[in-house]
PDB file of C-alpha atoms in Angstrom:
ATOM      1  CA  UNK A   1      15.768  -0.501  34.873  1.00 46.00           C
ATOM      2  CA  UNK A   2      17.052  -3.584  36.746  1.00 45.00           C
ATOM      3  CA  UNK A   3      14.807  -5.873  35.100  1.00 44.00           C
ATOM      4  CA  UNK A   4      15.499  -4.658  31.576  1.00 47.00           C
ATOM      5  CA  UNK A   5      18.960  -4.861  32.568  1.00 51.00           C
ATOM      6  CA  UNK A   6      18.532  -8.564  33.591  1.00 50.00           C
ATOM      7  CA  UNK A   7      16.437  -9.181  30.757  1.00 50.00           C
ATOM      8  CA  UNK A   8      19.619  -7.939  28.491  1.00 53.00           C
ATOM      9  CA  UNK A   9      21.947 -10.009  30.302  1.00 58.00           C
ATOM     10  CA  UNK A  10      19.830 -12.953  30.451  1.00 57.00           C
ATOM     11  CA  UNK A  11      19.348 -12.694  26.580  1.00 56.00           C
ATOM     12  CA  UNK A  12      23.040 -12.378  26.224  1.00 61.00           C
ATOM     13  CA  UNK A  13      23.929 -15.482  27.882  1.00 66.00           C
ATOM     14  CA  UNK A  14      20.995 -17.293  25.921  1.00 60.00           C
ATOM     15  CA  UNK A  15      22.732 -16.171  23.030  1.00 59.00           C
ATOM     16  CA  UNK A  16      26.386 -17.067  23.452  1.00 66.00           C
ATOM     17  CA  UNK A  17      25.518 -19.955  25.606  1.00 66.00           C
ATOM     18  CA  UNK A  18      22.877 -21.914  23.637  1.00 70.00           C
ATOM     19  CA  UNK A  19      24.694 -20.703  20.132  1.00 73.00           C
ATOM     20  CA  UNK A  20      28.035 -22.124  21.111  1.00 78.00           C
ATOM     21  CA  UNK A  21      26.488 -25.165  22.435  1.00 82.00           C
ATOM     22  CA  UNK A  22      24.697 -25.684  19.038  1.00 82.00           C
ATOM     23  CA  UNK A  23      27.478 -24.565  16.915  1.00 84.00           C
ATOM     24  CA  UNK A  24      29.614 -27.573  19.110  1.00 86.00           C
ATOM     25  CA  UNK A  25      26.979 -29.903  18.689  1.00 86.00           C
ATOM     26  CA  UNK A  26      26.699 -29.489  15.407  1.00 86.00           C
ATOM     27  CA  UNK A  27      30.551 -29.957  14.853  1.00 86.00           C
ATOM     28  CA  UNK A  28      30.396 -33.066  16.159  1.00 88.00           C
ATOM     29  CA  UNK A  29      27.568 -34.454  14.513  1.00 88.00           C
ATOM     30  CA  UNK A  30      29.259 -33.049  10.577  1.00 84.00           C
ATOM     31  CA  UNK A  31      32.260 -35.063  11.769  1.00 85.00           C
ATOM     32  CA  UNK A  32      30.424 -38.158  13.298  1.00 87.00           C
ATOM     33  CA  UNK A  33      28.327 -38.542   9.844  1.00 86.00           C
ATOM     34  CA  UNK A  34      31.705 -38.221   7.921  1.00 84.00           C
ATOM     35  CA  UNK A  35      33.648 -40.324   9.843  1.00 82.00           C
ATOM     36  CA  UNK A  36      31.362 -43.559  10.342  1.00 84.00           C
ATOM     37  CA  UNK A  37      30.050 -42.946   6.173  1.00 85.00           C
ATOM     38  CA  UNK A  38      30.642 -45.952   4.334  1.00 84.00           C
ATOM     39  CA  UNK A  39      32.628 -44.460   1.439  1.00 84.00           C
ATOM     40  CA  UNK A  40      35.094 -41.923   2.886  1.00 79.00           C
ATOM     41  CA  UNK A  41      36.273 -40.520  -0.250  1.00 82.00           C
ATOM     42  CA  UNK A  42      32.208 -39.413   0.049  1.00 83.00           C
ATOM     43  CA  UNK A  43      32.363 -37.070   3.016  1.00 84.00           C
ATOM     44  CA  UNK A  44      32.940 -33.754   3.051  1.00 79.00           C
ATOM     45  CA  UNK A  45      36.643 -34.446   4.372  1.00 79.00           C
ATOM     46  CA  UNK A  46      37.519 -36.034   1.218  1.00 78.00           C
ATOM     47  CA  UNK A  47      37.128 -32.097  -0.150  1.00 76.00           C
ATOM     48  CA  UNK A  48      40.558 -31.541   1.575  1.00 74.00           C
ATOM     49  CA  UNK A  49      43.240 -34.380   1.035  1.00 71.00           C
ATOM     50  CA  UNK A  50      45.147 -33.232   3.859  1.00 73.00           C
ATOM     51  CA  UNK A  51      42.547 -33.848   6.150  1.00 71.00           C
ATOM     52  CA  UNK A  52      42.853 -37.297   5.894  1.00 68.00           C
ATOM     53  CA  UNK A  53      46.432 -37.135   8.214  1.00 76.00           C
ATOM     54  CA  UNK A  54      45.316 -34.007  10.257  1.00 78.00           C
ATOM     55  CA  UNK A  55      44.798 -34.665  14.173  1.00 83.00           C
ATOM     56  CA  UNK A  56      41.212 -35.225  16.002  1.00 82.00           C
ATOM     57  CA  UNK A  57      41.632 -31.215  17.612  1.00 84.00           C
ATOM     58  CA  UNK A  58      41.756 -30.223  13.719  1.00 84.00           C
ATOM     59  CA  UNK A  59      39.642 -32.093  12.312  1.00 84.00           C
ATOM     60  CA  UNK A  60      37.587 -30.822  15.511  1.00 86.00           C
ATOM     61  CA  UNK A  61      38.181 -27.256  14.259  1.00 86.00           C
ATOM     62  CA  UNK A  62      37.444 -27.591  10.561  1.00 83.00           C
ATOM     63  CA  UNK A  63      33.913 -28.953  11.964  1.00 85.00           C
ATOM     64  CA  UNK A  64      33.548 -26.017  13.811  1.00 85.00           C
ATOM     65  CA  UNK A  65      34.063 -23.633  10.752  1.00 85.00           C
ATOM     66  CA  UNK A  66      31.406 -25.356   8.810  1.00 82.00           C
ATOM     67  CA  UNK A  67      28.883 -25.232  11.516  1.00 83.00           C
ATOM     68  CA  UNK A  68      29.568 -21.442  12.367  1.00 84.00           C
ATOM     69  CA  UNK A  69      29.255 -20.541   8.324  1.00 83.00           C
ATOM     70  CA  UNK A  70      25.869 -22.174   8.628  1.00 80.00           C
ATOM     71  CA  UNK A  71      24.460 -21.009  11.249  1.00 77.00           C
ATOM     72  CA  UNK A  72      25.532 -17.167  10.809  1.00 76.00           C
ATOM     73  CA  UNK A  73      24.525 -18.017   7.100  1.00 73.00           C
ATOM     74  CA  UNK A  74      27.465 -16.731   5.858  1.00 74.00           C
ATOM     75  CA  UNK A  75      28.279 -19.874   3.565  1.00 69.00           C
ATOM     76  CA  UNK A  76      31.563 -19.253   1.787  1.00 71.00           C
ATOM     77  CA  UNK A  77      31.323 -22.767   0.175  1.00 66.00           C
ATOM     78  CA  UNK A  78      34.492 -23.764   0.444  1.00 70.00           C
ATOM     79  CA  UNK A  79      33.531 -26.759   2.818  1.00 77.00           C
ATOM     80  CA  UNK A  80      29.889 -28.058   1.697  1.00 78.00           C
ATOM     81  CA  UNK A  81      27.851 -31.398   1.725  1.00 80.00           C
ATOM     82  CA  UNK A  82      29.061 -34.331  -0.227  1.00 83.00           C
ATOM     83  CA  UNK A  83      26.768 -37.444   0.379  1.00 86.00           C
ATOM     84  CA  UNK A  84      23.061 -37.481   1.163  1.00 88.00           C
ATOM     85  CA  UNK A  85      23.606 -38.087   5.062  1.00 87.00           C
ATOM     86  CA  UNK A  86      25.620 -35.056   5.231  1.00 84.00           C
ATOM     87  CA  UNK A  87      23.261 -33.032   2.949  1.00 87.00           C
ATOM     88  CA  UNK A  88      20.139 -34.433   5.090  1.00 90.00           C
ATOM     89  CA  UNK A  89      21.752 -33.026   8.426  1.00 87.00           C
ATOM     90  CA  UNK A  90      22.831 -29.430   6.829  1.00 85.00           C
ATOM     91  CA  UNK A  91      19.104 -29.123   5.858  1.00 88.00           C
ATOM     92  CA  UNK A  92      17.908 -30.347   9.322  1.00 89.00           C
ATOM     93  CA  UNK A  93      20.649 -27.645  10.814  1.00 85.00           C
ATOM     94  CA  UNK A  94      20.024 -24.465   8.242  1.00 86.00           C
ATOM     95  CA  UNK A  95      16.116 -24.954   9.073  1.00 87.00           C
ATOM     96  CA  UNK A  96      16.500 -25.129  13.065  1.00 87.00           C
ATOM     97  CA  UNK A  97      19.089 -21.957  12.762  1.00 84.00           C
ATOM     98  CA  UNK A  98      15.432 -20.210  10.617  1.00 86.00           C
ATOM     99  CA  UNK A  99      13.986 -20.516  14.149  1.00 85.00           C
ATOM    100  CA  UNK A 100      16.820 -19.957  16.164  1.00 81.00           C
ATOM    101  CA  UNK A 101      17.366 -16.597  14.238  1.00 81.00           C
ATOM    102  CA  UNK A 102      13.945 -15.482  14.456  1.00 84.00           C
ATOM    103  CA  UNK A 103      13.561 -16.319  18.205  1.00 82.00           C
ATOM    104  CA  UNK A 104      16.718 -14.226  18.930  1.00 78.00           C
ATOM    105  CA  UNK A 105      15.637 -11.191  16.921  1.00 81.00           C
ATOM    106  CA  UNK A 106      12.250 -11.173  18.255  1.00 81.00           C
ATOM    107  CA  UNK A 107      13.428 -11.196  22.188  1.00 78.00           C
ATOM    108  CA  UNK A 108      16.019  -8.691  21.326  1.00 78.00           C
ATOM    109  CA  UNK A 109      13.772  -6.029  19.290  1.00 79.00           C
ATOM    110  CA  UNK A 110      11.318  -6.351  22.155  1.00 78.00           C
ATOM    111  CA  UNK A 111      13.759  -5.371  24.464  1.00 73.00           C
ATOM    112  CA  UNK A 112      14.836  -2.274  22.152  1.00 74.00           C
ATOM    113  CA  UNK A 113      11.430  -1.335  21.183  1.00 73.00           C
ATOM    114  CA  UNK A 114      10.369  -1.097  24.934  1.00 68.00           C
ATOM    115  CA  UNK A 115      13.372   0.570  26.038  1.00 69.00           C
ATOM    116  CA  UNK A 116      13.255   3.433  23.182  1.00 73.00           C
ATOM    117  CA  UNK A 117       9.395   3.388  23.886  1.00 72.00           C
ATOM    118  CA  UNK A 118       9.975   4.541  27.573  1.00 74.00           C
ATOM    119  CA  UNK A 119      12.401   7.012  26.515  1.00 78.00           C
ATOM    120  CA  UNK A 120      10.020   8.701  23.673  1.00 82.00           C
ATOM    121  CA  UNK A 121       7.391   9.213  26.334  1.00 83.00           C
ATOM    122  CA  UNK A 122       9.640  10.765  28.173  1.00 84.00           C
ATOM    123  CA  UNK A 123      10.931  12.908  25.397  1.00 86.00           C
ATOM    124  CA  UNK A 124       7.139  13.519  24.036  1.00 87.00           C
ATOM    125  CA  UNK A 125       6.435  15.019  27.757  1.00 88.00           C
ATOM    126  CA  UNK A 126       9.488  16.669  27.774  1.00 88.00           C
ATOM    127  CA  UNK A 127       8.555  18.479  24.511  1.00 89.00           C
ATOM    128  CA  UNK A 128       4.955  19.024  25.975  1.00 90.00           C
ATOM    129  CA  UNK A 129       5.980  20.777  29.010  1.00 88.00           C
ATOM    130  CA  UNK A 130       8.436  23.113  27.596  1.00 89.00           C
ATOM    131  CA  UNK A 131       5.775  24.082  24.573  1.00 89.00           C
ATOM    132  CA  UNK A 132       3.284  24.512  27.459  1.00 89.00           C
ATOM    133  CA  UNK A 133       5.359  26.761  29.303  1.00 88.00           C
ATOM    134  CA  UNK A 134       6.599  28.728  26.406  1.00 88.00           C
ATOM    135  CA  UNK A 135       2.774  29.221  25.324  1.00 89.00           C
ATOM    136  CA  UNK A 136       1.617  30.711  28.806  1.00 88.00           C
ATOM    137  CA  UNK A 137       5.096  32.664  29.527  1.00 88.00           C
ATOM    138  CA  UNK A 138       6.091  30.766  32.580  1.00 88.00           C
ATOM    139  CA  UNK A 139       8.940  32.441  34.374  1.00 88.00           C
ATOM    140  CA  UNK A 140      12.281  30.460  33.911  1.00 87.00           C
ATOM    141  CA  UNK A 141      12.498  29.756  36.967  1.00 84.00           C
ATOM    142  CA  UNK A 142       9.007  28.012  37.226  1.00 85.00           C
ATOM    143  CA  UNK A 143      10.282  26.231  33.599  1.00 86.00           C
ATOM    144  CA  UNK A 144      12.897  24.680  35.053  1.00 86.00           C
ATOM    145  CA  UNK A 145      11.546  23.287  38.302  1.00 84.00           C
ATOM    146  CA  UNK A 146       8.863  21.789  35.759  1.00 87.00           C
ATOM    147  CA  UNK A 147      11.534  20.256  33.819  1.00 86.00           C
ATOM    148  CA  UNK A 148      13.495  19.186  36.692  1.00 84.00           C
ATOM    149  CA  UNK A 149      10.373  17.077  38.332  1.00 83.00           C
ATOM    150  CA  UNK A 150       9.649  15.819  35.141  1.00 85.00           C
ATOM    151  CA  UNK A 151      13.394  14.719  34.968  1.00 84.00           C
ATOM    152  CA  UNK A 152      13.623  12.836  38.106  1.00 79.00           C
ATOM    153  CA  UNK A 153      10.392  11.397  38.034  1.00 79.00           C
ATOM    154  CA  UNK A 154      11.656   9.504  34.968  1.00 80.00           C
ATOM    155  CA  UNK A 155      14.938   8.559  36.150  1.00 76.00           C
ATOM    156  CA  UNK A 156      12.867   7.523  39.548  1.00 72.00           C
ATOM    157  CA  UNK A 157      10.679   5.342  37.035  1.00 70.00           C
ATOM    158  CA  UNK A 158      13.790   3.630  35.375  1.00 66.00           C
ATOM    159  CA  UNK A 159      15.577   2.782  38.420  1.00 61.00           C
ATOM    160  CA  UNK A 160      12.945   1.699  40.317  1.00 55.00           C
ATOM    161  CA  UNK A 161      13.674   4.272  43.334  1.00 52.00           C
ATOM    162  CA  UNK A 162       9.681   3.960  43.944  1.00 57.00           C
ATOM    163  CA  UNK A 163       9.534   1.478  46.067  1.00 66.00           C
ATOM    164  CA  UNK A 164       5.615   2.303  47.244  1.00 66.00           C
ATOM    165  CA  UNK A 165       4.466   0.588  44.192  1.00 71.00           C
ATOM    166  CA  UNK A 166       6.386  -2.885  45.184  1.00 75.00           C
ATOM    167  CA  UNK A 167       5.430  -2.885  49.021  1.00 74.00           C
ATOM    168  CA  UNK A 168       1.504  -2.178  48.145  1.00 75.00           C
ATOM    169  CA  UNK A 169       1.774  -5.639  46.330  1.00 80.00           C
ATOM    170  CA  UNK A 170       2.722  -7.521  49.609  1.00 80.00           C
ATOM    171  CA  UNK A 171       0.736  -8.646  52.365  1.00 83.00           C
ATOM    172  CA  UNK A 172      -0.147  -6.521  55.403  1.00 78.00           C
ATOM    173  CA  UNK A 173       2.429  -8.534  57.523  1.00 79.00           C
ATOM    174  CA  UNK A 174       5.244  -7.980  55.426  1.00 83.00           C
ATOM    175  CA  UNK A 175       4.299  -4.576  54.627  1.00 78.00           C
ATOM    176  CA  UNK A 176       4.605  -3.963  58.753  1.00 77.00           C
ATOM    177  CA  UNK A 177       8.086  -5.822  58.616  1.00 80.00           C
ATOM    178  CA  UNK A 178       9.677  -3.996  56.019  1.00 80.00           C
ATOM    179  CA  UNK A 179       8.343  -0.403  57.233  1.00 76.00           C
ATOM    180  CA  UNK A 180       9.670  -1.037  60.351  1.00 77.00           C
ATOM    181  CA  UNK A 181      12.794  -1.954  59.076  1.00 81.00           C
ATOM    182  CA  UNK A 182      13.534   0.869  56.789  1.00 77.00           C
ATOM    183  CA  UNK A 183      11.306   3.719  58.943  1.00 76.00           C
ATOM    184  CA  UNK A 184      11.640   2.936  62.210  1.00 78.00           C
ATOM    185  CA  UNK A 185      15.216   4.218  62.857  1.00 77.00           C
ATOM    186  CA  UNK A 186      14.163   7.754  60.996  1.00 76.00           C
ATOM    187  CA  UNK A 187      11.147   8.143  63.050  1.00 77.00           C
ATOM    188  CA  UNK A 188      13.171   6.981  66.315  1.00 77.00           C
ATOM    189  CA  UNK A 189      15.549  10.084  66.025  1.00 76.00           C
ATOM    190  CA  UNK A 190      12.889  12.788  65.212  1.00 74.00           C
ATOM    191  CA  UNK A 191      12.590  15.298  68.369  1.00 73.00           C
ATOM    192  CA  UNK A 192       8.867  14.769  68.006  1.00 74.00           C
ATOM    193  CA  UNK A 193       8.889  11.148  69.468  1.00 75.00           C
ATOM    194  CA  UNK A 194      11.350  12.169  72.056  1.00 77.00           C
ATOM    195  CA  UNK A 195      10.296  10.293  75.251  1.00 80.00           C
ATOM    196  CA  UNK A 196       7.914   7.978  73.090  1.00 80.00           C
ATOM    197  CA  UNK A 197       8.483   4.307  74.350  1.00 83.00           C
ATOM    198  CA  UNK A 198       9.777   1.650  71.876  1.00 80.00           C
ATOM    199  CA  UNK A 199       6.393  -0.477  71.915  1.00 81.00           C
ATOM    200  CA  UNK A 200       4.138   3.004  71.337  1.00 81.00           C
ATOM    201  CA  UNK A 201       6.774   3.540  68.268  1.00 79.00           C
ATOM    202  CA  UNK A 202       6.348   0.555  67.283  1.00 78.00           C
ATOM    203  CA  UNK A 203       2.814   0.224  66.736  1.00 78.00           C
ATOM    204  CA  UNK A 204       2.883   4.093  65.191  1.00 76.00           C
ATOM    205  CA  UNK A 205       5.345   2.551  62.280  1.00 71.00           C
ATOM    206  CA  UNK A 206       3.233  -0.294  62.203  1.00 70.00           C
ATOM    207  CA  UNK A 207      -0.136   0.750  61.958  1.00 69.00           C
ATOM    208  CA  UNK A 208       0.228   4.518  60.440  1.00 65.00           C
ATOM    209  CA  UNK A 209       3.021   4.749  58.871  1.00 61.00           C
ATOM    210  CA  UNK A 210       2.696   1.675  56.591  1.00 59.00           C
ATOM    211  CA  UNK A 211      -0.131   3.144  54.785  1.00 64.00           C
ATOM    212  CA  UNK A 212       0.316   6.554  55.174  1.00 69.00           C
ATOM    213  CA  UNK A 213       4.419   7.676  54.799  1.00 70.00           C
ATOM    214  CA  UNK A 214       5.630   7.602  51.249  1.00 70.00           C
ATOM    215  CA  UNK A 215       9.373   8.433  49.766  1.00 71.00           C
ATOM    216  CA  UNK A 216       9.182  11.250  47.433  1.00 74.00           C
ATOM    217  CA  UNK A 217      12.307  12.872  46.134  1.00 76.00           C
ATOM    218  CA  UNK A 218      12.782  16.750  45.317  1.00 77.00           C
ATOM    219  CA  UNK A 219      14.991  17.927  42.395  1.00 77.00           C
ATOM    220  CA  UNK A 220      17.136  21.123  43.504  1.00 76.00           C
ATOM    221  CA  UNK A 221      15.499  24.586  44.008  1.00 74.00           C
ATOM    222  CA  UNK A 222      11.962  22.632  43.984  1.00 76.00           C
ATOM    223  CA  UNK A 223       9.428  24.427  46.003  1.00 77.00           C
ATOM    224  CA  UNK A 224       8.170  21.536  48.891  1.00 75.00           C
ATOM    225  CA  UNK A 225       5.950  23.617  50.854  1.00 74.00           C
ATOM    226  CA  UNK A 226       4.832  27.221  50.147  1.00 73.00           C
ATOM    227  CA  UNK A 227       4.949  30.114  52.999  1.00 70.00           C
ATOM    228  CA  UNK A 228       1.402  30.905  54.175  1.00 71.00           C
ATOM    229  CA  UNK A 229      -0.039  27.345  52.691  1.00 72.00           C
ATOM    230  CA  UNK A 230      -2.131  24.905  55.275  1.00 72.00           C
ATOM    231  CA  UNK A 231       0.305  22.146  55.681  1.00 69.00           C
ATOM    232  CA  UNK A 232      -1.324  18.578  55.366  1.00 74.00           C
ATOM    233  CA  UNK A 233       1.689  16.030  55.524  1.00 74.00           C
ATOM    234  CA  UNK A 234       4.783  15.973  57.585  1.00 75.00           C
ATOM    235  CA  UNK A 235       8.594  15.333  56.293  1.00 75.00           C
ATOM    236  CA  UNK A 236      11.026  13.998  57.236  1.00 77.00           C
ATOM    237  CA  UNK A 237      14.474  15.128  55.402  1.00 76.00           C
ATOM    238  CA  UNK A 238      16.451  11.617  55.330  1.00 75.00           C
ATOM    239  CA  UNK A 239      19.125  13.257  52.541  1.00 74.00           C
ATOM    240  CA  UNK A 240      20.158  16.155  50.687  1.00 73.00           C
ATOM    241  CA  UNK A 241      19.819  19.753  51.752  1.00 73.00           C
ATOM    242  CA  UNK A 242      16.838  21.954  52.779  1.00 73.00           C
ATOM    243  CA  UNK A 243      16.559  25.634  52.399  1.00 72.00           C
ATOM    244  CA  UNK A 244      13.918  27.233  54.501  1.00 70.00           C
ATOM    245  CA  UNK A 245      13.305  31.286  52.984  1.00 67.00           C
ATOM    246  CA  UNK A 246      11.105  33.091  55.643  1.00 64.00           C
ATOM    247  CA  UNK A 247      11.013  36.267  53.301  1.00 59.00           C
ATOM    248  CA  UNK A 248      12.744  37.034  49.930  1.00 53.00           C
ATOM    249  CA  UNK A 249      14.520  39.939  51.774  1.00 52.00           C
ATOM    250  CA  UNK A 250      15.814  38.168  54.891  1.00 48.00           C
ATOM    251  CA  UNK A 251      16.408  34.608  54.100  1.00 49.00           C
ATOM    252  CA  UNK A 252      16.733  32.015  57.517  1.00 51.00           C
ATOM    253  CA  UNK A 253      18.485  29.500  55.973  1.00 48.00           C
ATOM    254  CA  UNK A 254      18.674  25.961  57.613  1.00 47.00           C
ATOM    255  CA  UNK A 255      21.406  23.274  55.655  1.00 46.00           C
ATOM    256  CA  UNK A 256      21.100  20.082  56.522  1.00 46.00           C
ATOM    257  CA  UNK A 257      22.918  17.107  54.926  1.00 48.00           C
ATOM    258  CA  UNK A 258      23.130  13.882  55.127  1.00 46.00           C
ATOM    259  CA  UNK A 259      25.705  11.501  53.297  1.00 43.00           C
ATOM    260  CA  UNK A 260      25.381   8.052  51.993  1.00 38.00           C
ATOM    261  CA  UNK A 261      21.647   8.068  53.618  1.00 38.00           C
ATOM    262  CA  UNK A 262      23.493   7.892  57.152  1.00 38.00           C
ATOM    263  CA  UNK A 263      22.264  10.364  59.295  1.00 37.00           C
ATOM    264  CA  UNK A 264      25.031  13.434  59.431  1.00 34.00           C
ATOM    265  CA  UNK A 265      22.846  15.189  62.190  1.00 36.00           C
ATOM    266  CA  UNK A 266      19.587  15.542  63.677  1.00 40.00           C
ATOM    267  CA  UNK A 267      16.758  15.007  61.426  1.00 42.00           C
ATOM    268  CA  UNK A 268      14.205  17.570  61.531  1.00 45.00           C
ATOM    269  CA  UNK A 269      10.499  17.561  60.793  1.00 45.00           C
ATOM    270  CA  UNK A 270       9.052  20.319  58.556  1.00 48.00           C
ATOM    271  CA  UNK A 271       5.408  21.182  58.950  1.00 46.00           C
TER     272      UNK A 271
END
């Protein structure tokens, strides 16, 4: 999502910046050909006779109006080219703004094509899931946490809240610095490692946990681990809420939560 977003704004500022510096350019070059012409009742400032007494800022202006007619193609006619010089440059100009155009509305339908792609697929497995559901009689319940994971896994996708797939492009050694930096204060406070030096921790956020710990995010009500199951990974709840049901009749229920990702109280570890 940021880098379509930056791609947006950098298109933007392509397009007012390098459109107002050609439409300016172009200004002055209409009034540079009409002022230093040979026969001035030849240019196109001759069409007005009051231009002939108006000040350089107007003059400046009318200029302006010409070149932004041409180069949104809009043309009313009303100010045109008189002599060959003039008619020579508004050729030159109407061709470049052919390219200019095209350039524009190629960058900016690839941007909209692969933005509404991203959101059919989404929409095509949105439709999947619910017809598969609805086909097998899945319980509502079981529907919506389907739905819901298929939800945030999307919106995880668009802002790029997976951040696994950007460290496993680094190096080892910056892989090491930046788990250590964002998981060695969770593991630090987990009453597991209580009594584990610094240097031990260390080299367990180091060496382990760079290749093995992973940020995953739950919708609500999503099942994480199932009573009875053999667990094989450990979590550690850095935000939200966690609801542990020991039996559908006599519920222990444990709330946790955390705000702003600062630590609100102990964190536990769920196995």
């Amino acid at each position: 999502m940021t880098l379509l977003k930056g791609a947006w704004v950098g298109g933007v500022r392509f397009g007012v910046g390098g459109g107002g510096g050609v439409v300016h350019l172009s200004a002055c070059c209409l009034y540079l050909i009409a002022h230093r012409y040979e026969d001035q009742s030849a240019t196109w400032l001759a069409l007005d006779a009051s231009a002939a007494r108006e000040s350089i800022p107007r003059l400046y202006v009318r200029a302006i109006y010409w070149s932004t007619t041409t180069l949104t193609t809009t043309g009313y006619g009303d100010i045109h080219a008189v002599n060959w010089k003039e008619m020579l440059f508004s050729t030159c100009f109407m061709l470049f703004n052919m390219g200019l155009s095209a350039y524009l509305l190629g960058n900016m339908t690839t941007l909209i094509v692969e933005r509404t792609g991203r959101t059919r697929r989404f929409r095509e497995t949105i439709q999947a899931a619910s017809g598969f559901a609805q086909r097998n009689h899945l319980p509502p319940r079981l529907q919506d946490q389907m739905l819901a994971h298929l939800c945030l896994k999307y919106r995880a996708d668009s802002e790029w809240l997976q951040q696994q797939e950007i460290i496993d492009l680094l190096p080892k050694a910056i892989q090491s610095s930046i788990s250590n930096f964002l998981f060695y204060g969770l593991v630090d406070q987990v009453y597991l490692f209580n009594g584990v030096s610094n240097d031990t921790l260390f080299q367990l956020v180091r060496d382990i946990i760079v290749s093995e710990m992973r940020a995953e995010y739950f919708p609500p009500k999503e099942d994480v681990i199932l009573q009875n199951e053999a667990p094989t990974d450990f979590y550690i709840l850095v935000s939200g809420a966690v609801v542990i049901l020991i039996s559908s009749f006599s519920p222990c229920i444990i709330a946790l939560y955390f705000e702003n990702s600062t630590l609100y109280s102990d964190i536990v570890f769920l196995n």
